[in-house]
PDB file of C-alpha atoms in Angstrom:
ATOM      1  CA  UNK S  29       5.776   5.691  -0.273  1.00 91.00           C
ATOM      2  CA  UNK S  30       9.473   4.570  -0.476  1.00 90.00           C
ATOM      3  CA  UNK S  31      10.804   3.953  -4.241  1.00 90.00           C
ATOM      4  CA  UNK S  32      14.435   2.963  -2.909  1.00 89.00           C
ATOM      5  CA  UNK S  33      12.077  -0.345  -1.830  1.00 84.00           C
ATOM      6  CA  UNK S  34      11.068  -1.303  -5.109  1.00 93.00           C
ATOM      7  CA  UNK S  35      12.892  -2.343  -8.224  1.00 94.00           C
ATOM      8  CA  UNK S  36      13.587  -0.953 -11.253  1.00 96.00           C
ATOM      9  CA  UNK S  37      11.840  -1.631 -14.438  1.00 96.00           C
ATOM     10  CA  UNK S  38      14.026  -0.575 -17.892  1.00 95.00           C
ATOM     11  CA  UNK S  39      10.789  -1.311 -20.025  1.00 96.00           C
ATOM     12  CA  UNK S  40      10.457   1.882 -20.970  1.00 97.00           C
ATOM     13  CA  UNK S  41      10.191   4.076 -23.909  1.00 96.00           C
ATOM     14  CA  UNK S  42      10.833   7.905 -23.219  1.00 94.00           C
ATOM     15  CA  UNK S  43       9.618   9.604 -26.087  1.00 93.00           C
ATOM     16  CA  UNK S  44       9.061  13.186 -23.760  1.00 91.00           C
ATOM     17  CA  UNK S  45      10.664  16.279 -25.620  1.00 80.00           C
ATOM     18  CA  UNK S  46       9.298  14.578 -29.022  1.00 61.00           C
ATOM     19  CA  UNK S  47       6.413  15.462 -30.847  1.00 48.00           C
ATOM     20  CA  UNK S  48       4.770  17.950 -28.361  1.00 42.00           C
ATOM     21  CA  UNK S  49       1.807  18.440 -29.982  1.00 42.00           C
ATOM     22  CA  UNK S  50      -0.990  17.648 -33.319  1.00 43.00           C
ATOM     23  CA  UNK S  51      -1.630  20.302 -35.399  1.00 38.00           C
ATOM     24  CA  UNK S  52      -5.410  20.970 -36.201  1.00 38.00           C
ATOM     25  CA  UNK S  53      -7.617  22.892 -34.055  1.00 36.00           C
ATOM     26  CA  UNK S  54     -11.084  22.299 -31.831  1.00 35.00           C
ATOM     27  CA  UNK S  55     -13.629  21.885 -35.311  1.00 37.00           C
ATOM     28  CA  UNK S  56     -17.281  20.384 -34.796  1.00 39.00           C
ATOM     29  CA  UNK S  57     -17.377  16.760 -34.151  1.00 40.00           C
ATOM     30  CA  UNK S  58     -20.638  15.086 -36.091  1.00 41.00           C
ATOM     31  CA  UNK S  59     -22.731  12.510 -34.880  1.00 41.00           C
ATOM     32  CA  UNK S  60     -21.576  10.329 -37.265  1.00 44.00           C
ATOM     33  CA  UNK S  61     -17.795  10.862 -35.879  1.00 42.00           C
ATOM     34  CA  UNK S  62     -18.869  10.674 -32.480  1.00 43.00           C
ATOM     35  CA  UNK S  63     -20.657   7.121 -33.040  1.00 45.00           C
ATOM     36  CA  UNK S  64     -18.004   5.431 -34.929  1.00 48.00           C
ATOM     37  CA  UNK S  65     -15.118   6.768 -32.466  1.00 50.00           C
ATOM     38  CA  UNK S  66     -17.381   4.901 -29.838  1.00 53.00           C
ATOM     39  CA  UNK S  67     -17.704   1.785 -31.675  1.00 50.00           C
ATOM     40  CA  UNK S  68     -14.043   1.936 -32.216  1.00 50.00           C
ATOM     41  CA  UNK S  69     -12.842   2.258 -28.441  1.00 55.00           C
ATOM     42  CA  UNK S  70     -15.398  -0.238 -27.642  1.00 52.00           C
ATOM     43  CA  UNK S  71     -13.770  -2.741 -30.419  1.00 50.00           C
ATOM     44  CA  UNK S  72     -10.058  -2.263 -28.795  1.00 50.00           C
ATOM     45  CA  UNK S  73     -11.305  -2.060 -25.322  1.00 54.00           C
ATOM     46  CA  UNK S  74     -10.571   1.772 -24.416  1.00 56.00           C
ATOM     47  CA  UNK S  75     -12.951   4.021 -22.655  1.00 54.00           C
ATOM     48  CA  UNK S  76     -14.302   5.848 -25.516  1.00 55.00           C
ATOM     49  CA  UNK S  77     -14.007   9.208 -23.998  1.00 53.00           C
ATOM     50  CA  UNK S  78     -10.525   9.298 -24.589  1.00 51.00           C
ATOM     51  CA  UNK S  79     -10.967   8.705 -28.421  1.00 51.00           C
ATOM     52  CA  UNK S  80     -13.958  11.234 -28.482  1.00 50.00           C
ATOM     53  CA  UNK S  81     -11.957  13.513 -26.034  1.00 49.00           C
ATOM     54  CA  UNK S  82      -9.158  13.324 -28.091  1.00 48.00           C
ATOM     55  CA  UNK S  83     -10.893  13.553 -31.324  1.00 46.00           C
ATOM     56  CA  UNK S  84     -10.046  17.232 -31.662  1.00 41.00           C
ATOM     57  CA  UNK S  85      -6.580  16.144 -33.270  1.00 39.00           C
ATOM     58  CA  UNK S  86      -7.733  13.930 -36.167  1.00 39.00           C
ATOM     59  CA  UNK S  87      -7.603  16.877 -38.292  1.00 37.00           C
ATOM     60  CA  UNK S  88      -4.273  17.090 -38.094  1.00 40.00           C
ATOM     61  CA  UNK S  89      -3.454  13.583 -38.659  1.00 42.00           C
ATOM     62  CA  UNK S  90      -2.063  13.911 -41.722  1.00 40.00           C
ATOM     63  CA  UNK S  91       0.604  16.888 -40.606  1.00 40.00           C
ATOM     64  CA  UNK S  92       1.256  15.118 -37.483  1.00 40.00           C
ATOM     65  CA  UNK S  93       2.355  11.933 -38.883  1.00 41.00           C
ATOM     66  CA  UNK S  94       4.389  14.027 -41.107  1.00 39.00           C
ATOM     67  CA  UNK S  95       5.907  15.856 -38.503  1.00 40.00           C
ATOM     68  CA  UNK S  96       6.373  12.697 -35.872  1.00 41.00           C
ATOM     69  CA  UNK S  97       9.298  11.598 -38.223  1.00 41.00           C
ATOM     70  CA  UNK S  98      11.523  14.632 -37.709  1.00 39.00           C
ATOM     71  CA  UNK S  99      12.044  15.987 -34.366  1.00 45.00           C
ATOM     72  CA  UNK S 100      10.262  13.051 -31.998  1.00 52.00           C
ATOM     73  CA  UNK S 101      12.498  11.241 -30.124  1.00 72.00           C
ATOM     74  CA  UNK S 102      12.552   7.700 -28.486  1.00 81.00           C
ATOM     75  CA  UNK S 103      15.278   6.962 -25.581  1.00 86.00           C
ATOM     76  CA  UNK S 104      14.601   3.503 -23.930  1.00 87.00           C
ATOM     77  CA  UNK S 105      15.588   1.701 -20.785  1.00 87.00           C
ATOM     78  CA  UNK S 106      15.184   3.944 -16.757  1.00 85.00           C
ATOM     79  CA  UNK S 107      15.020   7.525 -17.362  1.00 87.00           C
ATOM     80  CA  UNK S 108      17.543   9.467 -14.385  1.00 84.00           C
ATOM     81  CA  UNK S 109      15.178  12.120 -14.001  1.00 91.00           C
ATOM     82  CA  UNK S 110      13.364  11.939 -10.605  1.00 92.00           C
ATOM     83  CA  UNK S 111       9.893  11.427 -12.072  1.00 92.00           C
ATOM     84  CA  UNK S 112      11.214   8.804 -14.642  1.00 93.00           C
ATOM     85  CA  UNK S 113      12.939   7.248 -11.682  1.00 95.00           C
ATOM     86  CA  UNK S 114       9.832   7.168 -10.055  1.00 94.00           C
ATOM     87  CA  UNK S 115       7.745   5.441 -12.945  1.00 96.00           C
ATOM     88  CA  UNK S 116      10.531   2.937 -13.315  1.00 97.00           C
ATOM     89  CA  UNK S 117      10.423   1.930  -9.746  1.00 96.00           C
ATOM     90  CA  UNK S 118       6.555   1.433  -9.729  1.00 97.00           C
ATOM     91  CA  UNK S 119       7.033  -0.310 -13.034  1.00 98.00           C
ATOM     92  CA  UNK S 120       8.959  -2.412 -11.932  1.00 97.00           C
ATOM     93  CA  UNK S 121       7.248  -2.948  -8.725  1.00 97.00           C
ATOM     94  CA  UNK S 122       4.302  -4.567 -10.737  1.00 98.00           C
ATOM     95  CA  UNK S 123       6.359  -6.185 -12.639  1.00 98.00           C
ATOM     96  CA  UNK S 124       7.971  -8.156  -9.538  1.00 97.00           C
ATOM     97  CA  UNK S 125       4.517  -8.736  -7.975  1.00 97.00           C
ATOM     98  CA  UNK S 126       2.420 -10.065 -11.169  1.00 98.00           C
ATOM     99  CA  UNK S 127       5.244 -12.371 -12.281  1.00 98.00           C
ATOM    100  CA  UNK S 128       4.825 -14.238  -8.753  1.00 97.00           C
ATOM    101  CA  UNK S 129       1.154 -13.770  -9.073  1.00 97.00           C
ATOM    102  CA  UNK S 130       1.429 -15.483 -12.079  1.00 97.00           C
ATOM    103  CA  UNK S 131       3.571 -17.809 -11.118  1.00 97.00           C
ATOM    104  CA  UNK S 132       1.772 -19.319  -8.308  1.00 95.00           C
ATOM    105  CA  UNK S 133      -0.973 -19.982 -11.102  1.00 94.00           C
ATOM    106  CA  UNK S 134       1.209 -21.925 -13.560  1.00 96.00           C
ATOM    107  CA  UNK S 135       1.539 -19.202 -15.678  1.00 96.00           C
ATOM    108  CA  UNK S 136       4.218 -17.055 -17.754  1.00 97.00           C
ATOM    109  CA  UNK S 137       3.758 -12.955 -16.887  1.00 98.00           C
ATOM    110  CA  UNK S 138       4.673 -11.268 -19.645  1.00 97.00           C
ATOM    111  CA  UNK S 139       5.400  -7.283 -18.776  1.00 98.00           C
ATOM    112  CA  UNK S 140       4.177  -4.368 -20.650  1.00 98.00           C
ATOM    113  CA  UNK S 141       5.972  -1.120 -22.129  1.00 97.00           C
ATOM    114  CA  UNK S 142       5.737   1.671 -20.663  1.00 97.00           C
ATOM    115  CA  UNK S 143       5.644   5.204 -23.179  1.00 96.00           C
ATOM    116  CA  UNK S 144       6.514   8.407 -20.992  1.00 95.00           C
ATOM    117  CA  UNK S 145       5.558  11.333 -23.465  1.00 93.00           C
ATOM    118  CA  UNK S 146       4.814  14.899 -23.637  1.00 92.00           C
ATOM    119  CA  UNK S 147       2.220  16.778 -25.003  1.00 90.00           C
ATOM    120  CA  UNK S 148       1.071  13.464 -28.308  1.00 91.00           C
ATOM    121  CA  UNK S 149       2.472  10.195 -29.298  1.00 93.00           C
ATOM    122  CA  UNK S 150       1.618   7.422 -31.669  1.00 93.00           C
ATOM    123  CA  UNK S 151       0.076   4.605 -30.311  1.00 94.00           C
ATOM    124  CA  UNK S 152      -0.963   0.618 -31.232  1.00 94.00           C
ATOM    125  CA  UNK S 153      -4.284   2.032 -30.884  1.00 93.00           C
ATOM    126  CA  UNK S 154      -3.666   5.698 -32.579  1.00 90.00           C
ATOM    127  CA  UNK S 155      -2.775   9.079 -31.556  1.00 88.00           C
ATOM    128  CA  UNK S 156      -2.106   9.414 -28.046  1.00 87.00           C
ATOM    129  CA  UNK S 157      -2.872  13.002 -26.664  1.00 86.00           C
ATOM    130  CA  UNK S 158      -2.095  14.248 -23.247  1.00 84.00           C
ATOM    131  CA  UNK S 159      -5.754  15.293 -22.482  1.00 79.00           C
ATOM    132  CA  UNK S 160      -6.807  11.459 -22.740  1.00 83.00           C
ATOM    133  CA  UNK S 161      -5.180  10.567 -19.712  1.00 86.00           C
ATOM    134  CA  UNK S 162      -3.063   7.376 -19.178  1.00 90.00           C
ATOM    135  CA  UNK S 163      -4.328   4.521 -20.811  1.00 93.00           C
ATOM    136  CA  UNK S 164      -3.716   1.146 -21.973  1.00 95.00           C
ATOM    137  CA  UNK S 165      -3.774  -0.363 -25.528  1.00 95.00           C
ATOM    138  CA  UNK S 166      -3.819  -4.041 -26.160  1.00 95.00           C
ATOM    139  CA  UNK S 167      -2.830  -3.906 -29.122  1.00 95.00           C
ATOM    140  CA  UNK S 168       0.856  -3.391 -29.169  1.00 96.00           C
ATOM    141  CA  UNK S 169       0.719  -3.994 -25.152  1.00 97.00           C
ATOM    142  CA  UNK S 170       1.776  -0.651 -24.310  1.00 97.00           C
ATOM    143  CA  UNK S 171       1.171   1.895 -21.138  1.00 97.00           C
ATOM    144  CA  UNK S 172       0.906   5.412 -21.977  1.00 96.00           C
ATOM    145  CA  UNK S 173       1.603   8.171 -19.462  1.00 94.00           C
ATOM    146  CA  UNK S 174       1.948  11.622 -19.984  1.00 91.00           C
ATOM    147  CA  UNK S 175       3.252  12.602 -16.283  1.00 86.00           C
ATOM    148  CA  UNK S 176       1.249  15.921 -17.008  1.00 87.00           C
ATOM    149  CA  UNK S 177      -1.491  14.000 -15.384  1.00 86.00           C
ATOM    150  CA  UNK S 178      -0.508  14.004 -12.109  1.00 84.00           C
ATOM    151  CA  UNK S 179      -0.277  17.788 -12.019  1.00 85.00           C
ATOM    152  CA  UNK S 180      -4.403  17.047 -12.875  1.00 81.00           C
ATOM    153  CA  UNK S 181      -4.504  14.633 -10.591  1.00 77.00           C
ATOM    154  CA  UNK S 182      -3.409  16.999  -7.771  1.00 79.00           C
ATOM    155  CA  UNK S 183      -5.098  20.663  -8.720  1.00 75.00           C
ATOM    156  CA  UNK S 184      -7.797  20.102 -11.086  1.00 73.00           C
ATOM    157  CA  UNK S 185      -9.143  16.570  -9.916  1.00 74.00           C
ATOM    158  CA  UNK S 186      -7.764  16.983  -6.454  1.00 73.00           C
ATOM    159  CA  UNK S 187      -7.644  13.467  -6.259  1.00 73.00           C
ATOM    160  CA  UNK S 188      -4.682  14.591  -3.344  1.00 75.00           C
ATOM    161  CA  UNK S 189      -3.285  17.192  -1.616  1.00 71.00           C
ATOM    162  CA  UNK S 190      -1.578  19.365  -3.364  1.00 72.00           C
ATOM    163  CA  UNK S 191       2.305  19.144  -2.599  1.00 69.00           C
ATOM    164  CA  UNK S 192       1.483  16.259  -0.196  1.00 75.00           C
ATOM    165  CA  UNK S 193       3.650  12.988  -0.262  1.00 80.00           C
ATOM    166  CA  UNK S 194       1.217  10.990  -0.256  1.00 81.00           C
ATOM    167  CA  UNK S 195       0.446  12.095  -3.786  1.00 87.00           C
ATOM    168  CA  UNK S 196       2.727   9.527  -5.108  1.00 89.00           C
ATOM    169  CA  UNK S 197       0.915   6.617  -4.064  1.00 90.00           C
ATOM    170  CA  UNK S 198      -2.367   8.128  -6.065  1.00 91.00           C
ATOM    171  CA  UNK S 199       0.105   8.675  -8.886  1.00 91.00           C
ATOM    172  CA  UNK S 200       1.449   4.979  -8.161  1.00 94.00           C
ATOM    173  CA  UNK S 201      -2.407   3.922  -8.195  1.00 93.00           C
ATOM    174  CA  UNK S 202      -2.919   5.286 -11.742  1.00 93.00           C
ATOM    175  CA  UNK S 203       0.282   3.547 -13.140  1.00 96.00           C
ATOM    176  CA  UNK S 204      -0.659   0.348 -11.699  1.00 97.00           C
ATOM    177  CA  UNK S 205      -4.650   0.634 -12.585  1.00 96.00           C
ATOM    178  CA  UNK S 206      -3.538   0.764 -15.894  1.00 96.00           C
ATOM    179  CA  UNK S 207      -1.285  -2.234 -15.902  1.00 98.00           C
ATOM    180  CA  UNK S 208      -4.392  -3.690 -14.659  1.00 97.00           C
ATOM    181  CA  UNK S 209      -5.625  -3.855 -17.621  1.00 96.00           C
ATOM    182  CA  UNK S 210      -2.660  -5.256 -19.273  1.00 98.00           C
ATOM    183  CA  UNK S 211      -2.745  -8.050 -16.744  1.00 98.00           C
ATOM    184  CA  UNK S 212      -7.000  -8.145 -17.959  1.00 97.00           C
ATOM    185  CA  UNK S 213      -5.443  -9.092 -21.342  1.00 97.00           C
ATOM    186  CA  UNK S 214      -3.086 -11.414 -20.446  1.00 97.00           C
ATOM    187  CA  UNK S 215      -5.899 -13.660 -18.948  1.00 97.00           C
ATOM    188  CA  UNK S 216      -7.912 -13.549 -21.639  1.00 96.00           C
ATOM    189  CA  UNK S 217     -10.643 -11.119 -20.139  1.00 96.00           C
ATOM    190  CA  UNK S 218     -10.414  -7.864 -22.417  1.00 95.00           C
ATOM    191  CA  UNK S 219     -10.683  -9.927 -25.577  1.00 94.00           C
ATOM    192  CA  UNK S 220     -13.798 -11.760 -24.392  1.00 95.00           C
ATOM    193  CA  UNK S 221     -15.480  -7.973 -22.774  1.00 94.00           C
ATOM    194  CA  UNK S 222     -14.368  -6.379 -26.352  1.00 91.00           C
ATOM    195  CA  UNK S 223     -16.339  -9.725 -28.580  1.00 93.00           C
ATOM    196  CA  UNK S 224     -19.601  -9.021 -25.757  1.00 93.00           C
ATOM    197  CA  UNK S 225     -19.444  -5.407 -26.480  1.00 89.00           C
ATOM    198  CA  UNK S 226     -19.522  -5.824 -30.559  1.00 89.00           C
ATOM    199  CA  UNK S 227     -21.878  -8.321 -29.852  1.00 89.00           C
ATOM    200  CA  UNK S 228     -24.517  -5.654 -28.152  1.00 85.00           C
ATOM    201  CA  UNK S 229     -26.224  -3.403 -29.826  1.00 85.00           C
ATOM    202  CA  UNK S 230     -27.092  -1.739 -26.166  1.00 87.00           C
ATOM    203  CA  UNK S 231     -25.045   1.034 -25.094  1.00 87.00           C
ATOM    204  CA  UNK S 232     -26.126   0.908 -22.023  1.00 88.00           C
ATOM    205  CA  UNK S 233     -24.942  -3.357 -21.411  1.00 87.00           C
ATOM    206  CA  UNK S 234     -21.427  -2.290 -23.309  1.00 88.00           C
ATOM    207  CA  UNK S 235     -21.029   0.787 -20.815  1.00 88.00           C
ATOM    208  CA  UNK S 236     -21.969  -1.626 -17.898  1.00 90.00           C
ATOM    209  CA  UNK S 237     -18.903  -3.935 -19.428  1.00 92.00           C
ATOM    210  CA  UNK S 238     -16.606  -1.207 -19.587  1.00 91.00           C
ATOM    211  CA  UNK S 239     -17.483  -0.475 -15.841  1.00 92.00           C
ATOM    212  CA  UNK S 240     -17.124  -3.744 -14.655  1.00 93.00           C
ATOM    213  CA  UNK S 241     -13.652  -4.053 -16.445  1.00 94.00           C
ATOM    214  CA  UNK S 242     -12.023  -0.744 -15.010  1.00 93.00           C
ATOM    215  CA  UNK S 243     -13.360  -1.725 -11.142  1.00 95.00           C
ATOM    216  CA  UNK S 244     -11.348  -4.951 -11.712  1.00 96.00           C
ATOM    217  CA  UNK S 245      -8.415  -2.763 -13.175  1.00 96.00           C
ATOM    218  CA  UNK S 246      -8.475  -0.689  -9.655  1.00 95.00           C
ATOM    219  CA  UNK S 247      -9.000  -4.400  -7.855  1.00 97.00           C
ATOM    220  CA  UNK S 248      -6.251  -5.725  -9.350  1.00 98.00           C
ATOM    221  CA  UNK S 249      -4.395  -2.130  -8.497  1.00 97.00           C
ATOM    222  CA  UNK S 250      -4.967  -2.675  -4.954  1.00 97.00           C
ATOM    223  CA  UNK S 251      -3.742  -6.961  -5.333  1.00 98.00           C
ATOM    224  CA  UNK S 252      -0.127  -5.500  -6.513  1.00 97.00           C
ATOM    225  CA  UNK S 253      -0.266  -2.992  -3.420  1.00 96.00           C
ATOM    226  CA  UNK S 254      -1.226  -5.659  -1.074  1.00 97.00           C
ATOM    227  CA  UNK S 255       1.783  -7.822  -2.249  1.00 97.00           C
ATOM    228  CA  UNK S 256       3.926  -5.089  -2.649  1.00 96.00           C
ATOM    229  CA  UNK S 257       3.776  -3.859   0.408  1.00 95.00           C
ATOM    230  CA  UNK S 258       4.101  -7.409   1.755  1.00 95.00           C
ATOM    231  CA  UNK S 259       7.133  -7.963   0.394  1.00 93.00           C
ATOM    232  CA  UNK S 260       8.754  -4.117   0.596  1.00 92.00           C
ATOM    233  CA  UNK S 261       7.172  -2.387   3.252  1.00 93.00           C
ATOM    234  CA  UNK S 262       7.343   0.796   1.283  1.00 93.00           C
ATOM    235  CA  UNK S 263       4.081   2.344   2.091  1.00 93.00           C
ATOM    236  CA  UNK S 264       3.764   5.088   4.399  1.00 93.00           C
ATOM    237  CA  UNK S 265       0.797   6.326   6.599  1.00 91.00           C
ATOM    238  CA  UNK S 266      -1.568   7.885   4.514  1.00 91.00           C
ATOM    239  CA  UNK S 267      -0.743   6.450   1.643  1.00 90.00           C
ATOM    240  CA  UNK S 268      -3.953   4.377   1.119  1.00 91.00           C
ATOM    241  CA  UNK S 269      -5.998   7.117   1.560  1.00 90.00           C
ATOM    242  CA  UNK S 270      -4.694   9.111  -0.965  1.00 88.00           C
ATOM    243  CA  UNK S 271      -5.497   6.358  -3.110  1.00 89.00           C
ATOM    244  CA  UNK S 272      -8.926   6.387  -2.640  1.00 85.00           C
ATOM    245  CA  UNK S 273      -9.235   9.757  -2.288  1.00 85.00           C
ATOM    246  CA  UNK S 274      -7.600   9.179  -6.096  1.00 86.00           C
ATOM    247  CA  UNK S 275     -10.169   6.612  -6.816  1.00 81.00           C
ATOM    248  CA  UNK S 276     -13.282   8.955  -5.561  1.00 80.00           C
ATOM    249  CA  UNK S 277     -11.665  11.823  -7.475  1.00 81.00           C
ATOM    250  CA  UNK S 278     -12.200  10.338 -11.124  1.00 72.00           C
ATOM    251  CA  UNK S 279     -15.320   8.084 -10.591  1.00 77.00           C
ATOM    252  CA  UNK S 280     -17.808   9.161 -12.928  1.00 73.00           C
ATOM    253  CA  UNK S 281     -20.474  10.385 -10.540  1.00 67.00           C
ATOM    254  CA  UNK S 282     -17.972  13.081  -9.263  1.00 76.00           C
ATOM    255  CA  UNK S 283     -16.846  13.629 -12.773  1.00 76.00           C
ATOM    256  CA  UNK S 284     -20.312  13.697 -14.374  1.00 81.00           C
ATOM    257  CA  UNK S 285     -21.574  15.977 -11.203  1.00 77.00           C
ATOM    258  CA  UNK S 286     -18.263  19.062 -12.173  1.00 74.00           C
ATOM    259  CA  UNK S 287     -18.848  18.919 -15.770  1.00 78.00           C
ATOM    260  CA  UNK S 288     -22.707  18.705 -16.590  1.00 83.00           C
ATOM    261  CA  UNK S 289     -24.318  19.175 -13.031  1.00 86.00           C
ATOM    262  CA  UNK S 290     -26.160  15.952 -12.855  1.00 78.00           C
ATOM    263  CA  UNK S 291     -25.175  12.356 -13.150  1.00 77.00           C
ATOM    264  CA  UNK S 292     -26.472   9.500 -15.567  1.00 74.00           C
ATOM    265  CA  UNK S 293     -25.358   6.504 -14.443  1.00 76.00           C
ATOM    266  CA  UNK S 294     -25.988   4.531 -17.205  1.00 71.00           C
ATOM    267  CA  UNK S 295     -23.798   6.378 -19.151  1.00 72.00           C
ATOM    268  CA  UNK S 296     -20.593   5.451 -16.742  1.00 72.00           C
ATOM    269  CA  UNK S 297     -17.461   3.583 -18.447  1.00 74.00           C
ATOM    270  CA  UNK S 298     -15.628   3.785 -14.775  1.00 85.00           C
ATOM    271  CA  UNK S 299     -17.428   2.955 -11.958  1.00 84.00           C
ATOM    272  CA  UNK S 300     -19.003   5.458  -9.563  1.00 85.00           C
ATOM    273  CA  UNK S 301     -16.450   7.063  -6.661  1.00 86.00           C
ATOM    274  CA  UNK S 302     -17.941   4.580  -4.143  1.00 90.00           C
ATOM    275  CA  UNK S 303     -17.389   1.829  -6.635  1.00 91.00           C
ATOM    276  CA  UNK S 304     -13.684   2.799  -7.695  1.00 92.00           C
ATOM    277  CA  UNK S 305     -12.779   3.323  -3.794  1.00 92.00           C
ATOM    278  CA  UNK S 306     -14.242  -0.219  -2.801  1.00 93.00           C
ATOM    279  CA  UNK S 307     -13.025  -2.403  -5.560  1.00 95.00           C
ATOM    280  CA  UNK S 308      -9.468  -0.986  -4.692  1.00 95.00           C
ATOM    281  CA  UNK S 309      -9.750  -2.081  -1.054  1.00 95.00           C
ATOM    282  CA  UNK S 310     -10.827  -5.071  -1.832  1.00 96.00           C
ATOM    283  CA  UNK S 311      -7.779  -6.332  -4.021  1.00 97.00           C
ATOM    284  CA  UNK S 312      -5.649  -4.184  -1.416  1.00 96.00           C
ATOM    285  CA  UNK S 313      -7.505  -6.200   1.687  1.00 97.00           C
ATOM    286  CA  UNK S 314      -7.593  -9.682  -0.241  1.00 97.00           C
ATOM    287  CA  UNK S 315      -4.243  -9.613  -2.216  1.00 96.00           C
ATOM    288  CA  UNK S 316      -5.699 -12.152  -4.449  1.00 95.00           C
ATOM    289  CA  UNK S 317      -7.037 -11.562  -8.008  1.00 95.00           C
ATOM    290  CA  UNK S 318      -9.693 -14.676  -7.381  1.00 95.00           C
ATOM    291  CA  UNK S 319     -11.566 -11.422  -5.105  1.00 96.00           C
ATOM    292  CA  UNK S 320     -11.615  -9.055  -8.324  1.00 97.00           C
ATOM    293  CA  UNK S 321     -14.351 -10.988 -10.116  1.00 96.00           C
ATOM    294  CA  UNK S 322     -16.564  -7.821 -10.945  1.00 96.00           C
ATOM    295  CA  UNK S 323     -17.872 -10.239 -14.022  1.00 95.00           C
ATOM    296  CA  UNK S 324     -19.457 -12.192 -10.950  1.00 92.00           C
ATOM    297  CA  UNK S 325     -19.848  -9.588  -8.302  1.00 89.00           C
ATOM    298  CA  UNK S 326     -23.290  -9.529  -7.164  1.00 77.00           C
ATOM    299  CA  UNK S 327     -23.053  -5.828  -6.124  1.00 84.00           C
ATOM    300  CA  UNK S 328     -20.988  -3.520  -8.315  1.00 81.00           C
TER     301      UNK S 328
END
C-alpha cells in the first residue's frame, strides 16, 4: 500500500516511551475474578479476553497509577517516526472515508483518538496492556495501539509474511477494524449489543453478540478499503490477501486450535477465520455499510 496517497490524521496521542510497564506479577486469577472481569467487558462492549488476559496487572494497580504520574509522557498531533507516520496516514484515511460515508447519510462523523503506547497505558475503560492487543473503548472514544502488535501479527500469528510489504495493509486492517467499532458506536449499535448482553443471562447468546459485532467491525474494515481505494488508488497487488490472510490468522477457530488443541465454538467473541475473511470481502466488494448487517445476516 501507498501512505503518500492518504491523508494525515493529527488525532493522536503518543504516549510511547511512558509508562512501559505495571508492576505486579502472574498471581492466580479466581473464579470469582474471572466472572466479574467478563461481566465487565461485556457491560463496555470489549472482548473479555483482553480484560481476563490482561488481568495479570491488577495487582499492581495501585503502584502503577502511582507511577503513571511521573515519567509517562503524552505528545499529541502526527508522530515523524515512520511507523507513527504510518498510523497517521491510515488514521486519517478513515477519517476521510467515514466522514463522506456519513455524510451521504445526513449525518455528522465524529473521529476517534488514537493512543500509540508502549508496553501499558490508562484507558476510558482501564489499564491498557500491550498483551491485549488493539482495542477500542467507547467510553472516552479512544483507539489503542501498541505497534508491538504487528511484530505478533507477522511472527507469532503469521497473519503475513514476515518482512513482506504487504504486511502493512494487515497492519492497516487492524487499525481500521478497530475504528470499526468506533463507527458501531456512533450509530448507536454497541450501546444497544452492550443493554442485550446485560440483559442475558446466557453466555453463550452474549458471545454470539460479541461475534456478530466484531464481523461487522472487519465489514465495515473492508467498506473504508473499498472507498479508499476508490478514491486513492493506494493499494498494491497483494494487498487484500494479506488482509485476509490477517483476518484467518486471529479468528478464533485458528486461535482456539494453537492454544488448547480443539475448538468450542460457542465460546467465540470473534468470528471463526472463514467468518472474519468473508465479512471483510464483503464490505471491501460492497463498499456500503447497508451490506454489514451481521445483526440480520442469515448466515454468519
Amino acid at each position: 500500500m501507498r501512505i503518500d496517497e492518504l491523508p494525515k490524521s493529527d488525532r493522536i496521542e503518543d504516549r510511547r516511551g511512558g509508562l512501559s510497564g505495571i508492576p505486579g506479577g502472574r498471581g492466580g486469577l479466581g473464579i470469582g475474578t474471572i466472572v466479574i472481569l467478563g461481566l465487565i467487558g461485556w457491560a463496555v462492549g470489549i472482548d473479555p479476553r483482553i480484560l481476563i488476559e490482561g488481568a495479570e496487572t491488577i495487582s499492581g494497580n495501585d503502584q502503577a497509577q502511582q507511577q503513571s504520574g511521573a515519567g509517562s509522557t503524552t505528545s499529541t498531533g502526527a508522530p515523524s517516526d515512520a511507523m507513527g507516520e504510518f498510523v497517521s496516514a491510515v488514521l486519517g484515511s478513515t477519517e476521510a472515508q467515514w466522514t463522506t460515508v456519513f455524510a451521504q447519510a445526513g449525518k455528522r462523523y465524529e473521529p476517534p483518538t488514537l493512543v500509540m503506547f508502549s508496553g501499558a497505558t490508562k484507558s476510558g475503560c482501564g489499564f491498557a496492556q500491550a498483551a491485549m492487543g488493539p482495542f477500542y473503548c467507547p467510553i472516552d472514544r479512544k483507539v489503542y495501539l501498541d505497534t508491538s502488535f504487528f511484530q505478533d501479527l507477522e511472527r507469532r500469528f503469521r497473519g503475513c509474511d514476515v518482512g513482506s510489504k504487504t504486511c502493512q495493509f494487515s497492519q492497516a486492517y487492524v487499525i481500521a477494524h478497530e475504528v470499526g467499532h468506533h463507527v458501531q458506536n456512533l450509530l448507536g449499535i454497541l450501546p444497544k449489543v452492550q443493554q442485550a448482553q446485560r440483559a442475558s443471562s446466557d453466555r453463550v447468546q452474549s458471545n454470539h453478540l460479541q461475534v456478530q459485532v466484531e464481523l461487522q467491525a472487519d465489514c465495515f474494515a473492508g467498506v473504508w478499503a473499498n472507498h479508499a481505494e476508490a478514491q486513492k488508488q493506494f493499494l498494491d497487488p497483494g494487498d487484500i490477501d494479506a488482509a485476509l490472510q490477517t483476518a484467518s490468522a486471529i479468528g478464533d477457530d485458528t486461535l482456539q486450535r494453537k492454544s488448547q488443541g480443539q475448538v468450542v465454538p460457542d465460546s467465540f467473541t470473534h468470528g471463526s477465520a472463514e467468518q472474519r475473511k468473508r465479512w471483510f470481502s464483503t464490505g471491501f466488494k460492497e463498499g456500503n455499510i447497508k451490506a454489514c448487517n451481521t445483526f440480520a445476516a442469515a448466515r454468519l
